[in-house]
XYZ file of C-alpha atoms in Angstrom:
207
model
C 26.396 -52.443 -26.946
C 29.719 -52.707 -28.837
C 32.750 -51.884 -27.437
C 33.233 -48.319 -30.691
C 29.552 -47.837 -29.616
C 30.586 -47.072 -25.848
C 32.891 -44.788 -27.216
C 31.284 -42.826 -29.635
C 27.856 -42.492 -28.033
C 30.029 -39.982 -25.278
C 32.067 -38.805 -27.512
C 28.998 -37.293 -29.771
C 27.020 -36.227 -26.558
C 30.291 -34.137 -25.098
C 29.910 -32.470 -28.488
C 26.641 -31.613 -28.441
C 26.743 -29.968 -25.038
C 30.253 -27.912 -26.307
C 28.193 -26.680 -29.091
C 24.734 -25.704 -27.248
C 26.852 -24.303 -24.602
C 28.683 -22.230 -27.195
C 25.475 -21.310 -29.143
C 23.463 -19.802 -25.330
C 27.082 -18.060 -24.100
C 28.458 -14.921 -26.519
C 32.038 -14.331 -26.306
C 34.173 -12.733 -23.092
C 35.213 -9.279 -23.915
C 38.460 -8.142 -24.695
C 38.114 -5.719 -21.613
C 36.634 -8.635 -19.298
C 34.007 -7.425 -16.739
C 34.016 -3.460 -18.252
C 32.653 -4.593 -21.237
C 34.827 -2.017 -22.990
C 37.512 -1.479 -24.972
C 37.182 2.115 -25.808
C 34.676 4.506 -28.029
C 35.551 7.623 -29.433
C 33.031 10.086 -30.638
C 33.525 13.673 -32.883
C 33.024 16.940 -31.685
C 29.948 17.373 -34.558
C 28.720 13.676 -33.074
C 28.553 15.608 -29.474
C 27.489 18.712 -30.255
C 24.301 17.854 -32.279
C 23.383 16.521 -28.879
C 24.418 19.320 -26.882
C 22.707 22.190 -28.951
C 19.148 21.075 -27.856
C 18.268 23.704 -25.856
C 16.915 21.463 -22.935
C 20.105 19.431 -22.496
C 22.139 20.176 -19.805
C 24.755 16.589 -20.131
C 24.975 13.705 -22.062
C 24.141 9.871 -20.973
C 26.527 6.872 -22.198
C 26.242 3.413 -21.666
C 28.477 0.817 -22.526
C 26.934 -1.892 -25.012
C 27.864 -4.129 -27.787
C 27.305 -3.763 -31.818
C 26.397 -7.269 -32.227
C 26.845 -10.455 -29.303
C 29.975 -11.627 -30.422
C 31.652 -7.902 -30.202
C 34.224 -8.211 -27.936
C 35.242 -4.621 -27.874
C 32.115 -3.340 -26.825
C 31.088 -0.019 -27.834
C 29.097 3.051 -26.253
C 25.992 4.533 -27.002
C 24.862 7.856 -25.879
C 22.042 10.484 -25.594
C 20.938 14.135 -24.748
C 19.392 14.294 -21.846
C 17.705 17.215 -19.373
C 18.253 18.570 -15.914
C 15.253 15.980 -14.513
C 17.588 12.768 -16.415
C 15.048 12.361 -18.770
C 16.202 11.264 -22.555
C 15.650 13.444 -25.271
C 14.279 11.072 -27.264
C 10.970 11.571 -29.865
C 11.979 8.302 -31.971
C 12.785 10.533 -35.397
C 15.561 12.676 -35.033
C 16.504 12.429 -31.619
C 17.504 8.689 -31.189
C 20.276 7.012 -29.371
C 23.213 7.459 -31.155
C 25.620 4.492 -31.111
C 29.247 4.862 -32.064
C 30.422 2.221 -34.865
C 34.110 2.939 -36.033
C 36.647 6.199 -37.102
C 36.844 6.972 -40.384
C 38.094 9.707 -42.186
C 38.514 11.492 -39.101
C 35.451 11.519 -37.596
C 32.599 8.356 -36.260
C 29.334 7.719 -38.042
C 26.710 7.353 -35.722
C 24.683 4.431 -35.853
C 20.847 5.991 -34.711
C 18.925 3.671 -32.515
C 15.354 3.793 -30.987
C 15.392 2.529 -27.753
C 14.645 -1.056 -28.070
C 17.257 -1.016 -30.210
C 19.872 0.511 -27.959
C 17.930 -1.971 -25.267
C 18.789 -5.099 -27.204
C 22.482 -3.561 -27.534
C 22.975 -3.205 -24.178
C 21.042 -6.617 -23.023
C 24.599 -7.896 -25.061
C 26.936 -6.823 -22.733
C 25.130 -8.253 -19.730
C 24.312 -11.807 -21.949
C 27.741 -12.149 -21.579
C 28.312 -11.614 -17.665
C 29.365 -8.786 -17.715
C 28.791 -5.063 -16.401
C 26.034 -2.435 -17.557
C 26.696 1.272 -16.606
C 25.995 4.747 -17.146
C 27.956 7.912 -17.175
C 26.903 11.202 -17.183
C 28.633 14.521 -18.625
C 27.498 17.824 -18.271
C 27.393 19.902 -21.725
C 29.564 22.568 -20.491
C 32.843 20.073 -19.566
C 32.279 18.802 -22.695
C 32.230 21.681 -24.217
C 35.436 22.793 -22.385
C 37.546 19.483 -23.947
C 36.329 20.110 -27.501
C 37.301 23.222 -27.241
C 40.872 22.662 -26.531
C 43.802 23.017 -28.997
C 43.714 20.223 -31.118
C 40.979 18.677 -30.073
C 37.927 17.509 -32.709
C 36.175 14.469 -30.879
C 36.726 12.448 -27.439
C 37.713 8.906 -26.254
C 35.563 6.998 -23.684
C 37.353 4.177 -21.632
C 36.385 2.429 -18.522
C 36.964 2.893 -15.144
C 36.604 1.020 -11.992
C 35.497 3.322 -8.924
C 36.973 2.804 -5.232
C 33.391 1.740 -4.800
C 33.490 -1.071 -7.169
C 30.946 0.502 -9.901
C 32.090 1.003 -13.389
C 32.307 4.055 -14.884
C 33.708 5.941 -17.851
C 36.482 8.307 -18.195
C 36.440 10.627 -21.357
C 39.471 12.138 -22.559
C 40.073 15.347 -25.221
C 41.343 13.581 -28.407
C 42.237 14.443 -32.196
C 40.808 11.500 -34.792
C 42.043 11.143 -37.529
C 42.117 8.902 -40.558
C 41.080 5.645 -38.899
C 42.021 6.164 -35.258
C 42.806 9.336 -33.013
C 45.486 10.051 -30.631
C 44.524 11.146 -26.574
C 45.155 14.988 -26.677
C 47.404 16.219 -23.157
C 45.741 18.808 -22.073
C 43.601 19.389 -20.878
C 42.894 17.101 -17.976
C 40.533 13.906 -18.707
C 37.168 14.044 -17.036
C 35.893 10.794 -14.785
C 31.766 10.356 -13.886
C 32.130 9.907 -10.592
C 28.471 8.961 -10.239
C 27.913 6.293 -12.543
C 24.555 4.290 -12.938
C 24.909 2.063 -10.939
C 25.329 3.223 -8.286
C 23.770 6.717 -8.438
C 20.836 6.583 -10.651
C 19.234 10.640 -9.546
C 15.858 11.338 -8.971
C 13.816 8.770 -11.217
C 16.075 5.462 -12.383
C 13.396 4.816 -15.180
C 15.011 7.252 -16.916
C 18.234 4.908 -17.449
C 17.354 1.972 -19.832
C 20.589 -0.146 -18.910
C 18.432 -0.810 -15.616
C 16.021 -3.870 -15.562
């Protein structure tokens, strides 16, 4: 073998492994192990979920649009006093949350191996899955402040080491929104994991 050949033959392998490594591993998120940025949703967003008569809170889980979105995103749905979706596959879907525009956030409706494969991004690229859990009524009692048309979802690290989400009364606008202050932002304190109530089949996040 020629001396060039020696030095291109590892020169062309190294490459190959840089790009097959880069092709199998998405990109880190912004937020690193949270998998979050932030989400904000509208008050009309929230309350189509929240008139159903059988919900009693809301589920969110922090996912990704797409593999290489490294602001995450968060995707949420009705659900009843037993944790189970309310979900038929028509109307009620999983609602994903895309972007703010003209003062409010088009939801992007997802079945649920849709909102499956959105979630299975997050954890593709080593980092957490969660759940958080909001009952109707405190969400209810944030849109309804002064000001306030929609919330903001960020994550939160517990004292227990579980992720969670903290949702905070906000007023969108144009592209963006501001964090209203008052009143008081609300924390899950029992995220999935760790608490997961009576039946964890109901969460899809889990394997």
């Amino acid at each position: 073998m020629s001396p060039i050949h020696r030095v291109l033959l590892p020169l062309a392998f190294g490459l190959a492994s840089a790009l097959i490594v880069g092709c199998a591993s998405p990109p880190a998120s912004l937020a690193g192990e949270s998998g979050l940025v932030e989400a904000w949703f509208d008050a009309s967003s929230l309350n189509s979920l929240t008139a159903h008569g059988e919900c009693t809170h809301v589920r969110f889980y922090n996912a990704r649009r797409t593999a290489s979105d490294t602001r995450g995103t968060v995707i949420m749905i009705a659900a009843r006093a037993n944790g189970s979706p309310i979900y038929d596959g028509n109307g009620l879907k999983y609602r994903m949350h895309d972007r703010v525009s003209s003062g409010g956030t088009p939801m992007v409706l997802l079945s649920v191996a849709e909102a499956k494969a959105r979630i299975k991004f997050v954890s593709d690229a080593g980092e957490k899955k969660y759940a958080a859990n909001f009952k109707k009524e405190d969400i209810a009692m944030l849109l309804g402040s002064a000001g306030c048309n929609g919330v903001r979802l960020v994550p939160e690290r517990l004292t227990t080491g579980f992720w969670t989400l903290r949702m905070h009364p906000a007023k969108l606008s144009g592209t963006g929104g501001t964090i209203n202050p008052a009143p008081p932002p609300l924390l899950a304190s029992e995220p999935c994991p760790n608490y997961c109530g009576a039946d964890p089949a109901y969460y899809i996040h889990l394997p």
